[in-house]
CSV table of C-alpha atoms and ligand atoms in Angstrom, one decimal:
chain,number,residue,atom,x,y,z
A,634,MET,CA,56.8,-16.5,-55.8
A,635,ILE,CA,53.8,-18.7,-54.2
A,636,LYS,CA,55.6,-21.7,-55.6
A,637,LYS,CA,59.1,-21.0,-53.9
A,638,PHE,CA,57.1,-19.9,-50.5
A,639,SER,CA,55.0,-23.4,-50.6
A,640,VAL,CA,58.5,-25.1,-51.1
A,641,LEU,CA,60.3,-23.3,-48.3
A,642,ILE,CA,57.0,-24.0,-45.8
A,643,LEU,CA,57.3,-27.7,-47.1
A,644,PHE,CA,61.1,-27.6,-46.1
A,645,PHE,CA,60.6,-26.4,-42.7
A,646,VAL,CA,57.7,-28.6,-41.9
A,647,GLY,CA,59.9,-31.2,-43.2
A,648,VAL,CA,62.7,-30.3,-41.1
A,649,ILE,CA,60.5,-30.3,-37.9
A,650,ALA,CA,58.8,-33.5,-38.5
A,651,LEU,CA,62.2,-35.3,-39.3
A,652,ARG,CA,63.8,-33.7,-36.2
A,653,SER,CA,61.0,-34.9,-34.0
A,654,ILE,CA,60.7,-38.5,-34.7
A,655,ALA,CA,63.8,-39.2,-37.2
A,656,GLN,CA,66.3,-42.2,-37.1
A,657,ASN,CA,66.7,-42.6,-40.6
A,658,PRO,CA,69.3,-41.6,-42.1
A,659,VAL,CA,71.3,-42.9,-39.3
A,660,ILE,CA,74.1,-40.7,-40.1
A,661,GLN,CA,73.5,-36.7,-40.9
A,662,THR,CA,77.2,-35.5,-40.4
A,663,ARG,CA,78.3,-36.9,-43.7
A,664,PHE,CA,76.8,-38.3,-46.8
A,665,THR,CA,77.4,-42.0,-46.5
A,666,ALA,CA,76.5,-45.1,-48.7
A,667,ASP,CA,76.9,-48.7,-49.4
A,668,PRO,CA,76.5,-49.8,-45.9
A,669,ALA,CA,78.5,-53.0,-44.8
A,670,PRO,CA,77.8,-53.8,-41.3
A,671,LEU,CA,80.0,-56.3,-39.4
A,672,VAL,CA,79.0,-57.8,-35.8
A,673,TYR,CA,82.0,-58.1,-33.9
A,674,LYS,CA,81.8,-59.1,-30.0
A,675,ASP,CA,79.2,-56.9,-28.7
A,676,THR,CA,79.5,-54.1,-31.4
A,677,VAL,CA,78.0,-53.1,-34.7
A,678,TYR,CA,80.8,-51.9,-37.0
A,679,LEU,CA,79.3,-50.0,-40.0
A,680,TYR,CA,81.5,-49.4,-42.7
A,681,THR,CA,80.4,-47.1,-45.3
A,682,THR,CA,81.2,-45.5,-48.5
A,683,HIS,CA,81.6,-41.7,-48.5
A,684,ASP,CA,79.6,-39.4,-51.1
A,685,GLU,CA,81.6,-36.1,-51.0
A,686,ASN,CA,79.3,-33.2,-50.6
A,687,THR,CA,81.1,-31.4,-53.5
A,688,ALA,CA,79.7,-34.2,-55.9
A,689,GLY,CA,77.8,-32.2,-58.7
A,690,PRO,CA,74.4,-32.2,-59.6
A,691,GLY,CA,73.4,-35.4,-61.9
A,692,MET,CA,72.6,-38.9,-61.7
A,693,GLY,CA,75.9,-41.2,-61.7
A,694,LYS,CA,78.0,-38.2,-60.7
A,695,PHE,CA,79.8,-40.2,-58.1
A,696,LEU,CA,82.8,-38.5,-56.2
A,697,MET,CA,84.3,-41.0,-53.5
A,698,LYS,CA,87.6,-41.2,-52.3
A,699,GLU,CA,87.5,-43.0,-48.8
A,700,TRP,CA,85.8,-45.4,-46.6
A,701,LEU,CA,84.2,-44.5,-43.2
A,702,LEU,CA,83.6,-46.4,-39.9
A,703,TYR,CA,80.9,-45.9,-37.3
A,704,THR,CA,80.2,-48.2,-34.2
A,705,SER,CA,76.9,-48.6,-32.1
A,706,THR,CA,76.0,-51.0,-29.3
A,707,ASP,CA,72.3,-49.9,-29.3
A,708,MET,CA,71.7,-49.3,-33.1
A,709,VAL,CA,70.5,-45.8,-32.6
A,710,ASN,CA,73.3,-43.9,-31.4
A,711,TRP,CA,76.2,-44.1,-33.6
A,712,THR,CA,80.1,-43.4,-33.0
A,713,ASP,CA,82.0,-41.8,-35.9
A,714,HIS,CA,85.6,-42.9,-36.4
A,715,GLY,CA,86.2,-40.9,-39.5
A,716,VAL,CA,88.2,-42.6,-42.4
A,717,VAL,CA,89.5,-45.9,-42.3
A,718,ALA,CA,90.8,-46.6,-45.7
A,719,SER,CA,91.1,-44.3,-48.8
A,720,LEU,CA,92.4,-44.7,-52.4
A,721,LYS,CA,95.6,-43.9,-51.2
A,722,ASP,CA,96.0,-47.3,-49.6
A,723,PHE,CA,95.5,-48.8,-53.2
A,724,VAL,CA,98.5,-47.4,-54.9
A,725,TRP,CA,97.9,-49.8,-57.9
A,726,GLY,CA,94.2,-47.9,-58.3
A,727,ARG,CA,93.0,-44.8,-59.6
A,728,GLN,CA,93.4,-42.0,-57.1
A,729,ASP,CA,91.0,-39.3,-58.3
A,730,ASN,CA,87.7,-41.3,-57.6
A,731,GLY,CA,86.2,-44.3,-57.3
A,732,ALA,CA,86.0,-45.6,-53.8
A,733,TRP,CA,83.0,-47.6,-54.3
A,734,ALA,CA,81.3,-50.6,-52.1
A,735,HIS,CA,83.3,-52.7,-49.9
A,736,GLN,CA,82.9,-55.1,-46.9
A,737,CYS,CA,85.0,-55.9,-43.7
A,738,ILE,CA,85.1,-59.5,-42.4
A,739,GLU,CA,87.0,-60.9,-39.5
A,740,ARG,CA,89.0,-64.2,-39.7
A,741,ASN,CA,91.3,-65.6,-36.9
A,742,GLY,CA,91.5,-62.2,-35.2
A,743,LYS,CA,92.4,-60.3,-38.4
A,744,PHE,CA,90.0,-57.9,-40.4
A,745,TYR,CA,89.9,-58.0,-44.1
A,746,LEU,CA,88.4,-54.8,-45.9
A,747,TYR,CA,87.5,-55.8,-49.6
A,748,CYS,CA,87.0,-52.6,-51.5
A,749,ALA,CA,86.0,-51.8,-55.2
A,750,VAL,CA,88.2,-49.3,-56.8
A,751,GLN,CA,86.1,-48.5,-59.6
A,752,GLY,CA,87.6,-48.9,-63.0
A,753,SER,CA,90.8,-50.5,-61.3
A,754,GLY,CA,89.5,-53.6,-59.7
A,755,ILE,CA,88.8,-55.0,-56.3
A,756,GLY,CA,91.4,-54.5,-53.6
A,757,VAL,CA,92.0,-56.0,-49.9
A,758,LEU,CA,93.3,-54.5,-46.9
A,759,VAL,CA,94.3,-56.0,-43.6
A,760,ALA,CA,94.3,-54.9,-40.1
A,761,ASP,CA,94.5,-56.2,-36.7
A,762,SER,CA,91.7,-54.5,-35.3
A,763,PRO,CA,88.3,-53.4,-37.0
A,764,TYR,CA,89.3,-49.8,-36.4
A,765,GLY,CA,92.5,-50.1,-38.5
A,766,PRO,CA,95.0,-49.2,-39.7
A,767,PHE,CA,94.4,-51.2,-42.8
A,768,LYS,CA,97.4,-52.2,-45.3
A,769,ASP,CA,97.3,-53.4,-48.7
A,770,PRO,CA,99.2,-56.9,-48.3
A,771,ILE,CA,99.5,-57.5,-52.0
A,772,GLY,CA,99.9,-54.5,-53.8
A,773,LYS,CA,97.8,-55.3,-56.9
A,774,SER,CA,94.0,-56.0,-57.4
A,775,LEU,CA,92.8,-59.1,-55.9
A,776,VAL,CA,91.1,-60.6,-59.0
A,777,ASP,CA,92.4,-60.1,-62.4
A,778,THR,CA,89.7,-60.0,-65.1
A,779,ASP,CA,89.1,-58.6,-68.5
A,780,HIS,CA,86.1,-56.7,-67.3
A,781,LYS,CA,87.6,-54.4,-64.6
A,782,TRP,CA,84.8,-52.0,-64.8
A,783,ASN,CA,82.2,-54.5,-63.9
A,784,ASP,CA,84.4,-55.6,-60.8
A,785,ILE,CA,82.8,-53.6,-58.3
A,786,ASP,CA,80.9,-54.4,-54.9
A,787,PRO,CA,82.6,-57.3,-53.0
A,788,SER,CA,80.9,-59.4,-50.6
A,789,VAL,CA,82.6,-61.9,-48.7
A,790,PHE,CA,81.6,-65.0,-47.1
A,791,ILE,CA,83.1,-67.9,-45.0
A,792,ASP,CA,81.2,-71.2,-45.0
A,793,ASP,CA,81.0,-73.3,-41.7
A,794,ASN,CA,83.8,-75.5,-43.3
A,795,GLY,CA,86.1,-72.7,-43.4
A,796,GLN,CA,85.9,-72.2,-47.4
A,797,ALA,CA,85.7,-68.5,-48.2
A,798,TYR,CA,84.1,-67.0,-51.2
A,799,LEU,CA,84.4,-63.5,-52.9
A,800,TYR,CA,81.2,-62.4,-54.6
A,801,TRP,CA,81.0,-59.4,-56.7
A,802,GLY,CA,79.9,-57.9,-60.1
A,803,ASN,CA,77.7,-55.3,-62.1
A,804,PRO,CA,75.5,-56.1,-64.0
A,805,SER,CA,76.6,-59.8,-63.8
A,806,LEU,CA,77.4,-61.7,-60.5
A,807,TRP,CA,80.7,-63.6,-60.0
A,808,TYR,CA,82.6,-65.5,-57.6
A,809,VAL,CA,85.7,-67.0,-56.9
A,810,LYS,CA,86.7,-69.3,-54.0
A,811,LEU,CA,89.3,-67.3,-51.4
A,812,ASN,CA,92.3,-69.3,-50.0
A,813,GLU,CA,92.4,-69.4,-46.2
A,814,ASP,CA,94.8,-66.4,-46.3
A,815,MET,CA,92.0,-64.3,-47.5
A,816,ILE,CA,94.2,-62.4,-49.6
A,817,SER,CA,94.9,-64.8,-52.5
A,818,HIS,CA,92.1,-66.9,-54.5
A,819,ALA,CA,92.0,-70.3,-55.7
A,820,GLY,CA,90.2,-72.0,-58.9
A,821,GLU,CA,88.0,-70.2,-61.5
A,822,VAL,CA,86.2,-66.9,-61.5
A,823,THR,CA,82.7,-68.3,-62.3
A,824,LYS,CA,79.5,-66.4,-63.3
A,825,ILE,CA,76.4,-67.0,-61.4
A,826,PRO,CA,73.5,-67.2,-64.0
A,827,ASN,CA,70.8,-64.4,-63.3
A,828,VAL,CA,68.3,-66.9,-62.7
A,829,GLY,CA,65.3,-64.5,-61.8
A,830,LYS,CA,66.0,-63.0,-65.5
A,831,GLU,CA,67.2,-66.0,-67.5
A,832,LYS,CA,64.3,-68.3,-66.5
A,833,GLY,CA,61.7,-65.6,-66.8
A,834,GLN,CA,60.9,-65.8,-63.1
A,835,ALA,CA,60.9,-62.2,-62.9
A,836,THR,CA,57.9,-60.3,-63.7
A,837,GLU,CA,59.6,-56.8,-63.6
A,838,ASP,CA,62.8,-55.8,-64.6
A,839,THR,CA,63.4,-54.2,-61.3
A,840,TYR,CA,63.4,-57.7,-59.8
A,841,HIS,CA,66.8,-58.8,-61.5
A,842,TYR,CA,70.4,-58.7,-59.8
A,843,GLN,CA,72.0,-55.6,-60.6
A,844,GLU,CA,74.8,-54.9,-57.9
A,845,GLY,CA,75.9,-54.7,-54.6
A,846,PRO,CA,75.6,-58.4,-53.6
A,847,TRP,CA,75.4,-59.3,-49.8
A,848,ALA,CA,76.0,-63.2,-49.1
A,849,TYR,CA,75.6,-64.8,-46.0
A,850,LYS,CA,74.3,-68.1,-44.1
A,851,ARG,CA,71.6,-68.2,-41.6
A,852,ASN,CA,70.0,-71.5,-40.1
A,853,GLY,CA,71.4,-73.5,-42.8
A,854,HIS,CA,70.1,-71.2,-45.8
A,855,TYR,CA,72.4,-69.5,-47.9
A,856,TYR,CA,71.3,-65.9,-49.0
A,857,MET,CA,72.2,-63.5,-51.8
A,858,ALA,CA,70.8,-60.0,-51.1
A,859,TYR,CA,71.1,-57.6,-53.8
A,860,ALA,CA,70.4,-54.2,-55.5
A,861,SER,CA,67.9,-55.1,-58.1
A,862,THR,CA,67.8,-53.5,-61.7
A,863,CYS,CA,68.5,-49.9,-61.8
A,864,CYS,CA,67.2,-47.5,-61.7
A,865,PRO,CA,65.6,-46.8,-59.2
A,866,GLU,CA,67.0,-50.0,-57.4
A,867,GLY,CA,65.1,-52.0,-54.9
A,868,ILE,CA,66.7,-54.8,-52.8
A,869,GLY,CA,66.1,-58.4,-54.3
A,870,TYR,CA,67.2,-61.6,-52.8
A,871,ALA,CA,67.8,-65.2,-53.6
A,872,MET,CA,68.2,-68.2,-51.3
A,873,SER,CA,70.0,-71.6,-52.0
A,874,ASN,CA,71.4,-74.7,-50.3
A,875,SER,CA,75.1,-74.0,-51.0
A,876,ALA,CA,77.4,-71.2,-51.4
A,877,THR,CA,77.9,-71.8,-55.0
A,878,GLY,CA,74.1,-72.2,-55.8
A,879,PRO,CA,71.9,-72.8,-57.8
A,880,TRP,CA,70.3,-69.6,-56.5
A,881,GLU,CA,66.4,-69.4,-56.3
A,882,TYR,CA,65.0,-66.0,-56.7
A,883,LYS,CA,62.7,-64.9,-54.1
A,884,GLY,CA,61.6,-61.5,-55.1
A,885,TYR,CA,62.0,-58.0,-53.3
A,886,MET,CA,62.8,-57.4,-49.6
A,887,MET,CA,62.3,-53.8,-50.5
A,888,LYS,CA,60.5,-52.5,-53.7
A,889,PRO,CA,62.4,-49.7,-55.7
A,890,ASN,CA,61.0,-45.9,-54.9
A,891,ALA,CA,61.3,-43.1,-57.2
A,892,LYS,CA,62.8,-40.9,-54.6
A,893,SER,CA,65.9,-43.0,-54.8
A,894,SER,CA,67.9,-44.3,-57.8
A,895,GLY,CA,70.2,-46.7,-55.8
A,896,ASN,CA,69.9,-48.8,-53.0
A,897,HIS,CA,72.6,-51.4,-51.5
A,898,PRO,CA,72.1,-54.2,-48.8
A,899,GLY,CA,73.8,-54.8,-45.8
A,900,ILE,CA,72.2,-57.4,-43.5
A,901,ILE,CA,73.0,-58.7,-39.9
A,902,ASP,CA,71.4,-60.2,-36.7
A,903,TYR,CA,72.5,-58.3,-33.5
A,904,LYS,CA,71.3,-58.9,-29.9
A,905,GLY,CA,68.5,-61.4,-31.3
A,906,LYS,CA,67.2,-59.2,-34.1
A,907,SER,CA,67.7,-58.6,-37.7
A,908,TYR,CA,68.5,-55.7,-39.7
A,909,VAL,CA,68.7,-54.4,-43.0
A,910,PHE,CA,71.0,-51.3,-43.9
A,911,GLY,CA,70.6,-49.6,-47.3
A,912,PHE,CA,70.6,-45.8,-48.5
A,913,ASN,CA,68.1,-43.1,-49.7
A,914,TYR,CA,68.6,-39.4,-50.6
A,915,ARG,CA,66.6,-37.7,-47.9
A,916,LEU,CA,69.3,-35.4,-46.8
A,917,ASN,CA,70.1,-34.3,-50.3
A,918,PHE,CA,66.5,-33.6,-51.0
A,919,MET,CA,66.5,-31.6,-47.8
A,920,LEU,CA,69.0,-29.3,-49.1
A,921,THR,CA,68.0,-29.2,-52.8
A,922,GLU,CA,65.4,-30.4,-55.1
A,923,GLN,CA,68.2,-31.5,-57.5
A,924,HIS,CA,69.6,-35.0,-57.5
A,925,HIS,CA,73.2,-35.3,-56.5
A,926,GLU,CA,75.1,-38.4,-55.5
A,927,ARG,CA,74.9,-37.7,-52.1
A,928,ARG,CA,73.2,-40.7,-50.2
A,929,SER,CA,72.6,-41.7,-46.6
A,930,VAL,CA,72.7,-44.8,-44.9
A,931,CYS,CA,69.1,-46.3,-43.2
A,932,ALA,CA,68.4,-49.1,-41.4
A,933,GLU,CA,65.2,-51.4,-40.5
A,934,GLU,CA,64.4,-54.1,-38.5
A,935,PHE,CA,62.9,-57.0,-40.0
A,936,LYS,CA,61.6,-60.8,-38.9
A,937,TYR,CA,62.5,-63.9,-41.1
A,938,ASN,CA,59.3,-66.1,-42.1
A,939,PRO,CA,59.5,-69.5,-40.4
A,940,ASP,CA,60.6,-71.1,-43.9
A,941,GLY,CA,63.7,-68.5,-43.7
A,942,THR,CA,62.2,-66.3,-46.6
A,943,ILE,CA,62.0,-62.6,-45.8
A,944,PRO,CA,58.9,-60.5,-45.9
A,945,GLU,CA,58.7,-57.5,-48.1
A,946,LEU,CA,59.4,-54.2,-46.0
A,947,PRO,CA,58.3,-50.9,-47.1
A,948,TRP,CA,60.8,-48.2,-48.4
A,949,TRP,CA,63.0,-46.7,-45.5
A,950,SER,CA,60.8,-45.2,-42.7
A,951,GLU,CA,61.7,-42.0,-41.0
A,952,ASN,CA,61.5,-43.7,-37.5
A,953,GLY,CA,64.3,-46.3,-38.5
A,954,VAL,CA,64.9,-48.7,-35.5
A,955,GLU,CA,64.0,-49.2,-31.6
A,956,GLN,CA,66.8,-48.6,-29.4
A,957,ILE,CA,68.4,-51.7,-27.8
A,958,GLY,CA,69.1,-50.8,-24.2
A,959,ASN,CA,70.1,-47.5,-22.9
A,960,LEU,CA,73.0,-45.2,-23.0
A,961,ASN,CA,74.9,-44.9,-19.7
A,962,PRO,CA,75.9,-40.9,-19.3
A,963,PHE,CA,78.3,-41.6,-16.2
A,964,LYS,CA,80.8,-43.4,-18.6
A,965,ARG,CA,82.7,-40.8,-20.7
A,966,THR,CA,80.8,-40.7,-24.0
A,967,ALA,CA,82.7,-39.6,-27.2
A,968,ALA,CA,80.8,-36.4,-28.5
A,969,GLU,CA,81.0,-38.0,-31.9
A,970,THR,CA,78.3,-40.8,-30.4
A,971,ILE,CA,75.5,-39.2,-32.0
A,972,ASN,CA,71.5,-40.4,-32.9
A,973,TRP,CA,71.0,-37.3,-34.8
A,974,ALA,CA,72.6,-34.1,-35.5
A,975,GLU,CA,71.9,-30.7,-37.4
A,976,GLY,CA,74.5,-28.0,-38.3
A,977,MET,CA,77.3,-30.3,-36.9
A,978,THR,CA,80.3,-31.9,-38.4
A,979,THR,CA,83.0,-34.1,-37.0
A,980,ALA,CA,86.9,-33.8,-37.6
A,981,LYS,CA,90.4,-35.2,-36.0
A,982,ASP,CA,92.7,-33.0,-34.5
A,983,ILE,CA,96.0,-33.9,-36.4
A,984,LYS,CA,98.3,-32.8,-33.6
A,985,THR,CA,96.4,-34.7,-30.7
A,986,GLY,CA,94.5,-37.5,-32.4
A,987,GLN,CA,91.4,-36.7,-30.8
A,988,PHE,CA,88.2,-36.9,-32.7
A,989,PHE,CA,85.7,-34.5,-32.1
A,990,VAL,CA,82.5,-32.7,-33.1
A,991,CYS,CA,82.1,-29.0,-34.1
A,992,ASN,CA,79.4,-26.8,-34.8
A,993,LYS,CA,78.9,-24.8,-38.1
A,994,ASN,CA,76.4,-22.5,-36.6
A,995,THR,CA,74.8,-20.9,-33.6
A,996,GLY,CA,71.9,-23.5,-32.7
A,997,ALA,CA,73.4,-26.6,-34.0
A,998,TYR,CA,72.8,-29.6,-31.6
A,999,ILE,CA,73.5,-33.0,-31.3
A,1000,LYS,CA,71.0,-35.4,-30.0
A,1001,ILE,CA,71.8,-38.6,-27.8
A,1002,ARG,CA,68.8,-41.0,-27.7
A,1003,GLY,CA,67.5,-43.0,-24.5
A,1004,VAL,CA,70.2,-41.9,-21.9
A,1005,ASP,CA,69.6,-43.1,-18.7
A,1006,PHE,CA,70.1,-40.8,-15.8
A,1007,GLY,CA,69.1,-43.5,-13.4
A,1008,LYS,CA,68.7,-41.9,-9.6
A,1009,GLY,CA,69.9,-38.6,-10.9
A,1010,ALA,CA,72.6,-36.6,-12.5
A,1011,LYS,CA,73.9,-33.3,-11.0
A,1012,LYS,CA,76.9,-32.5,-12.7
A,1013,ILE,CA,78.4,-32.3,-16.2
A,1014,GLU,CA,81.9,-32.6,-17.4
A,1015,ALA,CA,83.0,-32.0,-21.0
A,1016,CYS,CA,86.3,-31.7,-23.0
A,1017,VAL,CA,86.3,-28.5,-25.2
A,1018,ALA,CA,88.3,-26.0,-27.1
A,1019,ALA,CA,87.0,-22.9,-28.8
A,1020,ILE,CA,87.3,-21.4,-32.1
A,1021,THR,CA,85.4,-18.6,-30.9
A,1022,ALA,CA,83.7,-18.4,-27.6
A,1023,GLY,CA,80.4,-19.9,-26.9
A,1024,SER,CA,78.3,-21.9,-24.7
A,1025,LEU,CA,77.0,-25.3,-24.7
A,1026,GLU,CA,73.4,-25.9,-23.6
A,1027,ILE,CA,72.3,-29.0,-21.9
A,1028,ARG,CA,68.9,-29.7,-22.5
A,1029,ILE,CA,66.6,-32.9,-22.5
A,1030,ASP,CA,63.7,-34.2,-24.8
A,1031,ASP,CA,64.2,-31.6,-27.3
A,1032,LYS,CA,66.2,-29.1,-28.5
A,1033,ALA,CA,64.4,-26.5,-26.9
A,1034,GLY,CA,63.5,-28.8,-23.9
A,1035,THR,CA,64.2,-28.3,-20.3
A,1036,LEU,CA,67.5,-26.5,-19.9
A,1037,LEU,CA,69.7,-28.2,-17.2
A,1038,GLY,CA,72.6,-26.2,-17.4
A,1039,THR,CA,75.2,-24.5,-19.6
A,1040,LEU,CA,79.0,-24.8,-20.0
A,1041,ASN,CA,80.9,-21.6,-21.0
A,1042,VAL,CA,83.6,-22.4,-23.8
A,1043,LYS,CA,86.3,-19.9,-23.9
A,1044,SER,CA,89.8,-21.4,-24.2
A,1045,PRO,CA,91.2,-22.2,-27.4
A,1046,LYS,CA,93.3,-25.2,-26.1
A,1047,TRP,CA,91.7,-28.5,-25.1
A,1048,GLU,CA,90.5,-28.5,-21.5
A,1049,THR,CA,87.9,-30.3,-19.4
A,1050,ILE,CA,85.3,-27.9,-17.7
A,1051,SER,CA,82.5,-28.7,-15.7
A,1052,SER,CA,79.1,-27.2,-14.4
A,1053,SER,CA,76.4,-28.2,-11.9
A,1054,ILE,CA,73.0,-29.1,-13.7
A,1055,LYS,CA,69.6,-29.2,-12.4
A,1056,THR,CA,69.2,-32.8,-11.3
A,1057,VAL,CA,67.9,-35.2,-13.9
A,1058,LYS,CA,66.5,-38.9,-13.4
A,1059,GLY,CA,65.5,-41.6,-15.3
A,1060,LYS,CA,65.7,-42.2,-19.2
A,1061,HIS,CA,65.3,-39.2,-21.4
A,1062,ASP,CA,66.9,-37.9,-25.1
A,1063,LEU,CA,69.9,-35.6,-24.3
A,1064,TYR,CA,70.4,-32.5,-26.4
A,1065,LEU,CA,73.7,-30.6,-26.4
A,1066,VAL,CA,73.1,-27.2,-28.1
A,1067,PHE,CA,75.9,-25.2,-29.3
A,1068,LYS,CA,75.3,-21.4,-28.9
A,1069,GLY,CA,77.0,-18.1,-29.7
A,1070,GLY,CA,80.3,-19.1,-31.2
A,1071,ARG,CA,82.1,-22.2,-32.9
A,1072,PHE,CA,83.8,-24.5,-30.8
A,1073,ASN,CA,84.8,-28.3,-30.5
A,1074,LEU,CA,83.6,-30.8,-28.2
A,1075,ASP,CA,85.7,-34.1,-27.5
A,1076,TRP,CA,83.7,-36.0,-24.9
A,1077,TRP,CA,81.2,-35.4,-22.2
A,1078,LYS,CA,80.2,-37.3,-19.1
A,1079,MET,CA,77.5,-36.9,-16.2
A,1080,LYS,CA,78.0,-37.0,-12.4
A,1081,ALA,CA,76.0,-38.1,-9.8
A,1082,ASN,CA,77.3,-35.6,-7.4
B,1395,LIG,O1,78.6,-46.2,-54.3
B,1395,LIG,C1,79.0,-46.3,-55.4
B,1395,LIG,C2,78.3,-47.6,-56.0
B,1395,LIG,O2,77.0,-47.1,-56.3
B,1395,LIG,C3,78.3,-49.1,-55.3
B,1395,LIG,O3,79.4,-49.4,-55.6
B,1395,LIG,C4,77.1,-49.4,-55.9
B,1395,LIG,O4,76.7,-50.4,-55.2
B,1395,LIG,C5,76.2,-48.5,-55.9
B,1395,LIG,O5,75.5,-48.3,-54.7
């Protein structure tokens, strides 16, 4: 009884601590893993896998059927775009489970999404926009090998001379050159020797390549980051003077942590800063003491050393990364643009195509970080639809912070409603708190008068 009581107290203390400072994990409305960030124009497109919340307890019990997309221009408020691809897009692959790690890259205005369909092989989908719709142009797996179960975790990199490479694999790392069309390959499938392991450079098992390669080039150096030997997995990396190696293993970017069996790097430069994405099990362990394959994507900023090597980072922090710039509330903002949410879900209206947020219980909220109200906002407008009537409280700085105003949501049909609010100036975190009933919010916008 005493033990249960202490666990309960720890849980609530944890929730309060998490709420006040947290930015990691970056998505709280779904379980997400295997982050594959793409910087295109001024936006970060964060493609993730999706751990179903019905995944049963136990290590390795993945239940994964689709790939999701989130975008951000400030690294802290992420807009949910829902499912961008699913197993149904690969008719040649298994359909029940196995939508594993992926990467999307752009070439000549087309977007190529390489996906592992675990047990069936690696597929490729193509779209004219980073949001999709993605279609399978070849109707079969991209690489044909006799080790299909090992053919997971594709990473694609295009060198300065235009030659593209596909890397993948667990527990070995392979590569093949891609043709310019990006949907066929040329030459031999080549195994990259696990140098850290084979030459005895590694001092601990967790140092070696295991899976989740992330290949890129920066300032003339070629990088191969990866999830290090299971379990738990850290993030290791190797460097080279060429896309085909030889690779020199450089050690950990992040040491493994007993709290998380896996990890999976996705690395970008964005607006002059460098970021690594990966995942932890924090949200799963907020719900239960049991391990489920219900992971959550995290991000950290880091700085390269002058010689191009990467400093070792601590495990995923709770604070996460700093905001780049501010959010402008006078522009219409999709309600699914979220810094932190509790008790909320996102969904799509099949009839209208609208993507929206919905509360699961009273008191649920979304936080939008770093909103710049400038010289003053005096009114809010929002597009809402009620499941049961309720009210949307507009608060700042905390979910129980200053109440600026309230929108009453009554109509079951989508409608735009508005209310004047207490004048608010300068930069604040905005909290939209759902009270009373259950209802949907599509977008919101502030007005200066
Ligand atoms: O998410 C399923 C698999 O787990 C990925 O493909 C691996 O990299 C590991 O994260």
